[in-house]
Coordinates of C-alpha atoms and ligand atoms in Angstrom, one line a residue:
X1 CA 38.2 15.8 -90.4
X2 CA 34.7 17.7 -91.0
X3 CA 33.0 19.4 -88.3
X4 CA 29.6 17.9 -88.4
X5 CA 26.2 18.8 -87.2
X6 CA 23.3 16.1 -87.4
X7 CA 20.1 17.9 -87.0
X8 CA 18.0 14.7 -85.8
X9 CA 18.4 11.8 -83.4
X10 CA 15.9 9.4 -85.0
X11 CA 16.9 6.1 -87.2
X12 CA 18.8 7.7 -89.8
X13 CA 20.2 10.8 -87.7
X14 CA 21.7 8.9 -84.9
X15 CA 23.1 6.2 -86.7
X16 CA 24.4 8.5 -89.6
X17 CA 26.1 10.6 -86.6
X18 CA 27.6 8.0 -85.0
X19 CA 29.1 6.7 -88.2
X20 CA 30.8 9.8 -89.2
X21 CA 32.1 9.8 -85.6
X22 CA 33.8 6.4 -86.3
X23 CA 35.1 7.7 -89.7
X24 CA 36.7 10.3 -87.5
X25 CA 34.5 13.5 -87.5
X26 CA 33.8 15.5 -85.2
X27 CA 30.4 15.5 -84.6
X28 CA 27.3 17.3 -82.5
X29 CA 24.0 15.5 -82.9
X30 CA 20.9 17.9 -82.2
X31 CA 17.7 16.8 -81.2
X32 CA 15.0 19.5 -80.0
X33 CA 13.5 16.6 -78.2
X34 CA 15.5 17.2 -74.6
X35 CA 14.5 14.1 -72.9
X36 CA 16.4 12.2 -75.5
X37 CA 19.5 14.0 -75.8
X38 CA 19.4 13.7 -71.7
X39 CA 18.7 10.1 -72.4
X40 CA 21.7 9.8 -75.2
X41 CA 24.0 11.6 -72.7
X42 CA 23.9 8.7 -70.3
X43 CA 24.5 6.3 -73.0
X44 CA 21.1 4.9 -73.4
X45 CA 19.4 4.3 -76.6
X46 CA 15.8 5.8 -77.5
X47 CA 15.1 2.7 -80.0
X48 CA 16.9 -0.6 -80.6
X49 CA 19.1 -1.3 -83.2
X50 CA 21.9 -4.1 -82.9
X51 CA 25.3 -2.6 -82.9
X52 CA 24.4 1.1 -82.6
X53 CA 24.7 1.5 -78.9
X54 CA 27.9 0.2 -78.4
X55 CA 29.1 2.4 -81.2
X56 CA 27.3 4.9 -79.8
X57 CA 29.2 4.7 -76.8
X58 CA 32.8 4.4 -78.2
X59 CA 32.2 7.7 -80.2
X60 CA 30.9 9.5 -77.3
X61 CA 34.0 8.4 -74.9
X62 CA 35.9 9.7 -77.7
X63 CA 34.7 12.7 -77.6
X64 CA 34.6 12.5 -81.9
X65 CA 30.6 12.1 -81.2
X66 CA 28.7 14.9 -78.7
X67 CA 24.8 15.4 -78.0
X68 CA 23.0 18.7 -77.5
X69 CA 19.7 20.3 -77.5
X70 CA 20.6 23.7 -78.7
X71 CA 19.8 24.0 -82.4
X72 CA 21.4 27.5 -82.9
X73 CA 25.0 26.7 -81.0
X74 CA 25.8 23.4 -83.0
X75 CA 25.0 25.1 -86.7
X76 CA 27.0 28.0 -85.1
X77 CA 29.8 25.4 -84.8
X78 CA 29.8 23.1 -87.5
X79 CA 30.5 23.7 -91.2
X80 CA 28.2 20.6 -92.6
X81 CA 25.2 20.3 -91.6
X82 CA 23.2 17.0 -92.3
X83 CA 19.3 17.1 -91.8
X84 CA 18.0 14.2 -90.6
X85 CA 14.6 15.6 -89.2
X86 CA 11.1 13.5 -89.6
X87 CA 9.0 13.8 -93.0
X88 CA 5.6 12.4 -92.0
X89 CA 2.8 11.4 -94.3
X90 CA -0.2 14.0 -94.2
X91 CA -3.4 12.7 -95.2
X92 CA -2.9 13.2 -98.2
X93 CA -0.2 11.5 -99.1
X94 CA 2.2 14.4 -99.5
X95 CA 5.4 14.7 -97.3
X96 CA 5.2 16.8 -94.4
X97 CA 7.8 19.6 -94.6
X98 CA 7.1 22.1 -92.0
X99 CA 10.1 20.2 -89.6
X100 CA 12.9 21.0 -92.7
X101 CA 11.2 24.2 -93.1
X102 CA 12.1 24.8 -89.4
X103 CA 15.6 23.7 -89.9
X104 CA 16.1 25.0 -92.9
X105 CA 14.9 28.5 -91.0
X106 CA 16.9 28.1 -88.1
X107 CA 20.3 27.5 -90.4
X108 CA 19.7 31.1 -91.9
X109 CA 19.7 32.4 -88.6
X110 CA 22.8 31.5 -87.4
X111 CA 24.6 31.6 -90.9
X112 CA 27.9 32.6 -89.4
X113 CA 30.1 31.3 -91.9
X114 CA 29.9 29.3 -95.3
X115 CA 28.0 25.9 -94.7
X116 CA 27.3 23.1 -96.6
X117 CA 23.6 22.3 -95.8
X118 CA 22.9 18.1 -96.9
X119 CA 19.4 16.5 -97.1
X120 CA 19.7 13.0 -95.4
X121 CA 15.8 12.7 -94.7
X122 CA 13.6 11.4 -98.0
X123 CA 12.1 14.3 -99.1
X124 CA 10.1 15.4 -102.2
X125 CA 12.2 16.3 -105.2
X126 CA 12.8 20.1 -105.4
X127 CA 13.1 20.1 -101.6
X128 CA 16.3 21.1 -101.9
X129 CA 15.6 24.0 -104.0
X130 CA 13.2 25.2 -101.0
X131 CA 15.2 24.7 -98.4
X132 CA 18.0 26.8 -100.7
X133 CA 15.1 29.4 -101.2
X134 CA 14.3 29.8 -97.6
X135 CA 18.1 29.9 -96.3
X136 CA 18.5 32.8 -99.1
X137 CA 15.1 34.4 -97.9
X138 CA 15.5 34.2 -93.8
X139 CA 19.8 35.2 -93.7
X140 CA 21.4 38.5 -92.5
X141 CA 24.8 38.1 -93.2
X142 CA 26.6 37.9 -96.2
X143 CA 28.3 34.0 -95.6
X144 CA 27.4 31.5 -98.4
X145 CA 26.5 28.5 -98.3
X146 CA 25.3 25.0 -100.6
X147 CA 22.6 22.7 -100.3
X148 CA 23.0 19.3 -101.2
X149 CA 21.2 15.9 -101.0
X150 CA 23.0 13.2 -99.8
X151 CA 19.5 10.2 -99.7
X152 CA 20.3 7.5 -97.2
X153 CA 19.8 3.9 -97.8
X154 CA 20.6 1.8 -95.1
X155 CA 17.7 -0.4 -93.6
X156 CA 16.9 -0.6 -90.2
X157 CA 18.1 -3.4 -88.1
X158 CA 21.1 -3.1 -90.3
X159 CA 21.7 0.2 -90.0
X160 CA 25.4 0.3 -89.3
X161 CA 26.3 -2.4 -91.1
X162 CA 24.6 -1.0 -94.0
X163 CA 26.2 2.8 -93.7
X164 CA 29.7 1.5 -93.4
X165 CA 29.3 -0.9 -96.2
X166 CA 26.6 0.9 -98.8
X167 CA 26.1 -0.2 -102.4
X168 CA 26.7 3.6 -103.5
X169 CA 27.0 6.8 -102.3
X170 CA 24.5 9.4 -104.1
X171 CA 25.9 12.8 -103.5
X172 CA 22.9 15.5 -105.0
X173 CA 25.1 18.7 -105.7
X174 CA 25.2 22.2 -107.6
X175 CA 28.8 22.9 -106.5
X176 CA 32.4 21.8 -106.7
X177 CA 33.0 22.9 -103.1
X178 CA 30.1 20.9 -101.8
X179 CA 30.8 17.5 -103.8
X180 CA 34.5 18.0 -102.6
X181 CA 33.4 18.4 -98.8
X182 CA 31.4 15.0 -98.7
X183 CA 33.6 12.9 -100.6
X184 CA 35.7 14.1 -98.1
X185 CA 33.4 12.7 -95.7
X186 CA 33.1 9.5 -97.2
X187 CA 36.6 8.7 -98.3
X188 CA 37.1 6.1 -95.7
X189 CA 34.0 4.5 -97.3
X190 CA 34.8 2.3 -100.6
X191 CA 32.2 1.8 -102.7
X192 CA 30.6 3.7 -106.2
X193 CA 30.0 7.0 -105.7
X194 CA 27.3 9.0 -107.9
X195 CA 27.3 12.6 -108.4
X196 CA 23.9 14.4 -109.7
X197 CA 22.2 17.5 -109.5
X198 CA 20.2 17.9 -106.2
X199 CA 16.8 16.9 -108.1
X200 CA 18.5 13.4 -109.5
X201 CA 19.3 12.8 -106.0
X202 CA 15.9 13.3 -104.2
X203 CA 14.3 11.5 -107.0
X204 CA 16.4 8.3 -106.7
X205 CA 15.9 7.9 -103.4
X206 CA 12.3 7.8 -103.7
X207 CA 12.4 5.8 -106.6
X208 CA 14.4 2.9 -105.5
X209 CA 11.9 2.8 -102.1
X210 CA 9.1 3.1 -104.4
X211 CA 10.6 0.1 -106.3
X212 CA 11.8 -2.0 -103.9
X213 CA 8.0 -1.8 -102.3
X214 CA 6.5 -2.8 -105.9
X215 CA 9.0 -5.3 -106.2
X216 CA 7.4 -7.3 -102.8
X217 CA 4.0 -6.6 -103.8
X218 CA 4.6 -8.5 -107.5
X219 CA 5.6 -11.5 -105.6
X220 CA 2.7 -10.8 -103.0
X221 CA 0.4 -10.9 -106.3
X222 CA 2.0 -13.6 -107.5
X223 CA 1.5 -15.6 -104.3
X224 CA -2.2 -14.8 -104.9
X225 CA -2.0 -16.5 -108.0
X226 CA 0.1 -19.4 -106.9
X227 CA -2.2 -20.1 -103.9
X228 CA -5.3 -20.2 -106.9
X229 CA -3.0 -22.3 -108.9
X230 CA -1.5 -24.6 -106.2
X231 CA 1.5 -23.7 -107.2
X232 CA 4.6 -22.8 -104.5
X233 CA 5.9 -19.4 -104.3
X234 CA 8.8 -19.6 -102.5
X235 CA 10.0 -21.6 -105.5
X236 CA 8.9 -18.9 -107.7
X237 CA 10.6 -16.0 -106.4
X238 CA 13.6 -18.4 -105.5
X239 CA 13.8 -19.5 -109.2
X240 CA 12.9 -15.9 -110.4
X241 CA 15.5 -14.4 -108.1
X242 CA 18.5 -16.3 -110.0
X243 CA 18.4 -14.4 -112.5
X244 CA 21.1 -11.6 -112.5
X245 CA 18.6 -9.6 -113.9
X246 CA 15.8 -10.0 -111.4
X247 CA 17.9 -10.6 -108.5
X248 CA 16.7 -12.5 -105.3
X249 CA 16.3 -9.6 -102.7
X250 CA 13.2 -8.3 -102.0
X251 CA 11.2 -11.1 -103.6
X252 CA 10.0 -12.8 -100.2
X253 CA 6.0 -13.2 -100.2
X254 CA 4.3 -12.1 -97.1
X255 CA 2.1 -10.1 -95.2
X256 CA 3.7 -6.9 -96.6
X257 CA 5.6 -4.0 -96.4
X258 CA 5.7 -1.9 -93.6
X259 CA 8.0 1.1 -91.6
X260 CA 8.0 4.4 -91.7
X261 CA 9.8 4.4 -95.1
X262 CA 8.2 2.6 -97.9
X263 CA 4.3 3.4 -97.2
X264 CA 5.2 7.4 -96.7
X265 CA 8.0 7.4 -99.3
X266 CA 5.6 5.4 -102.0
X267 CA 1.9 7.8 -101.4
X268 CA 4.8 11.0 -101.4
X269 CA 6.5 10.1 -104.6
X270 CA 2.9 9.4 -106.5
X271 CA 1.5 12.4 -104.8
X272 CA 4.5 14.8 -105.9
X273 CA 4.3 13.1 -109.3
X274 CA 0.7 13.7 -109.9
X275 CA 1.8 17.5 -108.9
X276 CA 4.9 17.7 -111.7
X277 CA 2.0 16.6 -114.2
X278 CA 2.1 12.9 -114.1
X279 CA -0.6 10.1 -112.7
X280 CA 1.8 7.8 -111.6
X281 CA -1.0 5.3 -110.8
X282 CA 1.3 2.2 -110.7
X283 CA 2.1 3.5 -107.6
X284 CA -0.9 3.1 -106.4
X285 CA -1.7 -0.5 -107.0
X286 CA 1.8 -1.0 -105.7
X287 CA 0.1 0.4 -102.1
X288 CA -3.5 -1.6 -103.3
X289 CA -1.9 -5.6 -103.2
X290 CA 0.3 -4.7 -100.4
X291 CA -3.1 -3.7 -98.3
X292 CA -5.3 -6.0 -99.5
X293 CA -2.4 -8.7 -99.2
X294 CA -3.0 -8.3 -94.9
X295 CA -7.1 -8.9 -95.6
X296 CA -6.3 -11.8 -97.4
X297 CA -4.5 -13.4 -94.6
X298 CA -7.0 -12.8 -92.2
X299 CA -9.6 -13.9 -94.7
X300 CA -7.2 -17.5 -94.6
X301 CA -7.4 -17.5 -91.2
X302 CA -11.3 -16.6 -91.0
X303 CA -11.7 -19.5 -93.2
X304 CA -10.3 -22.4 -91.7
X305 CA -11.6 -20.8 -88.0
X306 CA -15.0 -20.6 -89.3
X307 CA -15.5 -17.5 -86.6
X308 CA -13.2 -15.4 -85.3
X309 CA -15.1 -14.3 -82.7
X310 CA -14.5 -15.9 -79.3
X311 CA -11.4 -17.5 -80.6
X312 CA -8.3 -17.4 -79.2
X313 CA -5.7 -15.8 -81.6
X314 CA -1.7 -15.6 -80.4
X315 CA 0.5 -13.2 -82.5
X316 CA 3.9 -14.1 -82.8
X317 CA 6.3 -10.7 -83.9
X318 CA 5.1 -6.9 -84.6
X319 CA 7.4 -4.9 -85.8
X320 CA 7.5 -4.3 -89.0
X321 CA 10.3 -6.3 -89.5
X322 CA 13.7 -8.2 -87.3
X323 CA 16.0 -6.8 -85.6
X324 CA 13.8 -3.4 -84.5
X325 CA 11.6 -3.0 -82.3
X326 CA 9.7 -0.6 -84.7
X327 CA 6.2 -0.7 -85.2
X328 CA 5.5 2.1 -87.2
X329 CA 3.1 1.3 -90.1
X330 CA 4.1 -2.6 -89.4
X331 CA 1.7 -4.8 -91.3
X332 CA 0.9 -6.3 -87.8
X333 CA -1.1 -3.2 -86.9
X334 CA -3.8 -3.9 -89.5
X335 CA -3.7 -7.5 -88.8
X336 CA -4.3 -7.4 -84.9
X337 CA -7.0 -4.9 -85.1
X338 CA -9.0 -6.6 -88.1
X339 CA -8.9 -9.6 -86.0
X340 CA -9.8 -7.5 -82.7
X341 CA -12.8 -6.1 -84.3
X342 CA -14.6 -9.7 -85.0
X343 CA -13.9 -10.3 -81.4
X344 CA -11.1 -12.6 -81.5
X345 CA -9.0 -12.5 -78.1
X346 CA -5.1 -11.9 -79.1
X347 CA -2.2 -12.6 -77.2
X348 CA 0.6 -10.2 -78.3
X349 CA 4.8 -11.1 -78.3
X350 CA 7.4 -9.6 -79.6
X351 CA 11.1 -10.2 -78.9
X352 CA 11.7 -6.2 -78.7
X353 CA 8.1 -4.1 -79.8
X354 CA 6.3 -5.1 -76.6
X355 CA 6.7 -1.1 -75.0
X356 CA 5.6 0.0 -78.9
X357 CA 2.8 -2.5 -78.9
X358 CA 1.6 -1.5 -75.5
X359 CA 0.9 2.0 -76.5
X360 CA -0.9 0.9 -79.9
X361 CA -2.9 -1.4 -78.3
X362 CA -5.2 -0.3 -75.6
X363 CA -8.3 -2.6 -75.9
X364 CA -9.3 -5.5 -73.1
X365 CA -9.2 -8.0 -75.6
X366 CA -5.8 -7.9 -76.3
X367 CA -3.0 -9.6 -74.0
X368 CA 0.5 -9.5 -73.8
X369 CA 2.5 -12.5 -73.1
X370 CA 6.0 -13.0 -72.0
X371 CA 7.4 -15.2 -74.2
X372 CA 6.1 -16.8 -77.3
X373 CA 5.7 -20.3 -75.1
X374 CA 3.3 -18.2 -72.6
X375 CA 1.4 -16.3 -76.5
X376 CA 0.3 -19.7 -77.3
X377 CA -1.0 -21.4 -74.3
X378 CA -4.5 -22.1 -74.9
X379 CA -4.9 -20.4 -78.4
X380 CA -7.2 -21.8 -81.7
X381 CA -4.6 -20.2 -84.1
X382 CA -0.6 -18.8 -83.6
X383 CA -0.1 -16.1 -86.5
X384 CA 3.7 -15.5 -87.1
X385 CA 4.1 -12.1 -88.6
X386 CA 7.5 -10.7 -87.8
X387 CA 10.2 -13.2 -88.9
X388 CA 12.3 -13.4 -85.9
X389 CA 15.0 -16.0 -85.9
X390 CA 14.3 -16.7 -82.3
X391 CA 11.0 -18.0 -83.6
X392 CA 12.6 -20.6 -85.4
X393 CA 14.5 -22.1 -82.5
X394 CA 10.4 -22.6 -80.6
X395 CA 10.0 -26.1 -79.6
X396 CA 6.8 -26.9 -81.9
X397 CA 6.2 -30.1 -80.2
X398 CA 5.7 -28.1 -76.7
X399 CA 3.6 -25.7 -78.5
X400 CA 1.4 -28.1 -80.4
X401 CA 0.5 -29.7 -76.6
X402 CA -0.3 -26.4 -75.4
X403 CA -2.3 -25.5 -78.0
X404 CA -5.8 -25.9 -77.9
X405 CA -5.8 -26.0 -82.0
X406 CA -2.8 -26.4 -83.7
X407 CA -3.5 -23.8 -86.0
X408 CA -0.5 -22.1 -87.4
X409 CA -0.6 -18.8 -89.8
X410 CA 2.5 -17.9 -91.1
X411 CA 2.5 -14.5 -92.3
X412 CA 6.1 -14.6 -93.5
X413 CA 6.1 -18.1 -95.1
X414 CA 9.7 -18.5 -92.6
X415 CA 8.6 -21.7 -91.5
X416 CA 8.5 -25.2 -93.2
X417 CA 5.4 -26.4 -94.0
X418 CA 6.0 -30.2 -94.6
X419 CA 7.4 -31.0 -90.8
X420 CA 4.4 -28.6 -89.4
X421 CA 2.0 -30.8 -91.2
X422 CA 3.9 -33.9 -90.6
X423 CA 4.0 -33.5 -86.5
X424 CA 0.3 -32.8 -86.9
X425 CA -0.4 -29.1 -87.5
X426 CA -2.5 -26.9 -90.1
X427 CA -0.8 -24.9 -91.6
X428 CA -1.7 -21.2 -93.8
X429 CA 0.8 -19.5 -95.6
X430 CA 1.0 -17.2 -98.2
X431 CA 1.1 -18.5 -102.0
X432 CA 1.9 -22.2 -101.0
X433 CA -1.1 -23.5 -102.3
X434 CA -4.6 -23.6 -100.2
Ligands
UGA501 C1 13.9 0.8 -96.4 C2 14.9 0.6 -97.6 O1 15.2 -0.8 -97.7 C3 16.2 1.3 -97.2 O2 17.1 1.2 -98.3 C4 15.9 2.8 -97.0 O3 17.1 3.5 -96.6 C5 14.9 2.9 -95.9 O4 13.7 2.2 -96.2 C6 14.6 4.4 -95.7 O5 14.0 5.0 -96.6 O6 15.0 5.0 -94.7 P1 13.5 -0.2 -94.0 O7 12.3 0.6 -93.9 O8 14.4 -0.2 -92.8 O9 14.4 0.2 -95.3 O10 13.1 -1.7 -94.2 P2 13.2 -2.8 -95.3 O11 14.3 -3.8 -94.9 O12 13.3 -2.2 -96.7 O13 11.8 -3.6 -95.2 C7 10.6 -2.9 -95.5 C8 9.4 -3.8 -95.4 O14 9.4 -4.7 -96.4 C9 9.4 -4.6 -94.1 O15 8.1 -4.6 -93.6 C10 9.7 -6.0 -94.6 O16 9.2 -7.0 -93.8 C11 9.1 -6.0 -96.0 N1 9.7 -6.9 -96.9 C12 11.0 -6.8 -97.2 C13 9.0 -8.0 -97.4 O17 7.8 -8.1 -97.1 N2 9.5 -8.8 -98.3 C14 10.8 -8.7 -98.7 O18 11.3 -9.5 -99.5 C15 11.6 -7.7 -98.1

């Protein structure tokens, strides 16, 4: 058992607190934000992610799994401490640091007794060498410590089920001490573990984001080809996919990617490239198709509309993706407000984004319905762009009669095109033909 801080109680910091909780850990997760740590004291969640609360809550009866505000008392208390703090995009595409510069400030201060000090957020490589740097700069006493990198790859929406049961465990360290602590942590966790220097670490996590993303924007280009071909995507990437090599993840066409991971973590990793001494341009294009991939499907819908403005338009899912109610960089965002601006009135639902969506969206032309049944009433075209499984159970007869035309975008390609045409629909999806 590890006494664990968690500096952080977003996505990754809650959920990889709770976790080492279960694992049976004793851990404090810090969050300067005070109304949250109020709000996690009374066993609410500040996001939604299935399965977190009610481990959340276990942990916390336990006792194994504690909240606080004060930064200084729980590094004071803890021998590992995992930083989990936000890395936002700045405009120029570079990471910004200044919250683990904070932290890593903060940690020298109250350097009481050797630490182990472990990277969870996605950072730039040689982060850890700063935050090392700073620690050494910024500390009185004479305790030691390590830094190590420890990338996290769950996704969210499967975020516990994904940190209990991960592909591999990359552990980024310059120490014997320090890799013998977190295998430590992990050893109730079996899968491959991979030990590197710190660099190796930070640049494999940004590198499997940054190839996951360019991995959906091939089959996005493809599906731009395909649709000029009339030729079927979804058998494409299906076909493509069975190949050991290729593999079938990450090859469904769409609207795009999205989240506060893959747009910030692509820009970052070709913007700290081009810094080492290396155009990573790829990169770039990578961002190009999955942008341009969003005009294109408002360009569909302008097409078979004629004019957008005065129509009415429902939107069916934001978030970036299911199972969150997330709408940080969410393809959907682009979407709604290209159609806003050519004066197109929208009717906005979401299964769990409608509080997120209500903030983003301030302008009198945009509605927000209460179910999907209620989105469509009266619309010239339904756009599905979040691939909710709820959406699949909608009773498309009911909607066609409510319709007033039966329109239907799908962003995600999630629904079948042959019975939509069949029970008398049009139908626009992405790389199955015009
Ligand atoms: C991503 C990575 O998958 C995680 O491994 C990583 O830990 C995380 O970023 C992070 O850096 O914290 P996440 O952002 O939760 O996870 O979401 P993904 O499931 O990767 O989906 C990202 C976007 O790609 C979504 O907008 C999704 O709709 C889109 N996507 C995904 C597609 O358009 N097509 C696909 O085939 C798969």
């Amino acid at each position: 058992m590890h006494r664990i801080c968690v500096i952080g109680g977003g996505h990754v910091g809650l959920v990889a607190a709770a976790c080492f909780a279960q694992m049976g850990h004793s851990v404090i997760c810090v969050d300067n934000d005070s109304a949250k740590i109020a709000l996690l004291k009374k066993g609410k969640m500040p996001f939604y992610e299935p399965k977190l609360a009610t481990l959340v809550k276990k942990t916390a009866n336990s006792k194994r799994l504690v909240f606080s505000d004060s930064l200084d008392n729980s590094i004071k208390k803890s021998k590992v401490i995992f930083i989990a703090v936000g890395t936002p995009p700045k405009s120029d595409g570079s990471a910004d640091l200044s919250a683990i510069e904070d932290v890593a400030r903060v940690i020298a201060k109250n350097l009481n007794s050797y630490k182990l000090i472990v990277e969870k957020s996605t950072v730039p490589v040689q982060t850890g060498k700063k935050i090392k740097e700073t620690i050494a700069r910024y500390k009185k006493g004479d305790a030691t410590y390590d830094v190590a990198s420890n990338p996290e790859f769950l996704r969210e929406g499967k975020a516990v089920h994904d940190s209990f049961y991960p592909d591999r465990i990359v552990l980024g360290v310059d120490s014997k001490q320090a890799e013998t602590i977190l295998r430590q942590i992990y050893s109730k966790l079996k899968t491959k573990i991979i030990v590197t220097d710190v660099n190796t670490a930070e640049i494999i996590k940004h590198a499997s984001n940054s190839f996951l993303a360019s991995k959906i924007s091939f089959i996005n280009a493809v599906s731009r080809v395909c649709d000029k071909a009339g030729a079927d995507v979804e058998k494409v990437s299906q076909a493509m996919g069975l190949d050991k090599r290729i593999g079938g993840d990450f090859l469904s066409a769409g609207i795009g990617w999205g989240g506060f991971c893959f747009p910030k973590d692509v820009e970052a990793f070709a913007y700290i490239s081009k810094k080492l001494g290396y155009d990573f341009s790829f990169l770039k294009e990578v961002t190009k198709i999955n942008h341009e991939q969003q005009l294109y499907f408002t360009e569909k819908i302008r097409e078979r509309l004629w004019v957008i403005r005065g129509k009415k338009i429902a939107i069916l899912g934001l978030s970036f993706k299911p199972n969150t109610d997330d709408m940080r960089f969410a393809p959907s965002i682009n979407i709604v407000k290209t159609l806003e601006k050519e004066g197109a009135e929208l009717t906005l639902y979401d299964p769990k984004a409608m509080n997120e969506a209500k903030n983003i969206f301030k302008s009198k032309k945009i509605m927000f319905a209460k179910d999907a049944y209620a989105a469509v009433k009266g619309c010239d075209c339904v756009c599905f762009l979040t691939e909710w499984k709820q959406f699949l159970a909608l009773d498309f007869k009911k909607i066609k009669k409510t319709m007033n035309n039966a329109l239907i975008a799908d962003g995600r390609n999630m629904l079948d095109p042959v019975k939509l045409i069949a029970a008398g629909f049009e139908y626009i999806g992405l790389g199955r033909g015009k």
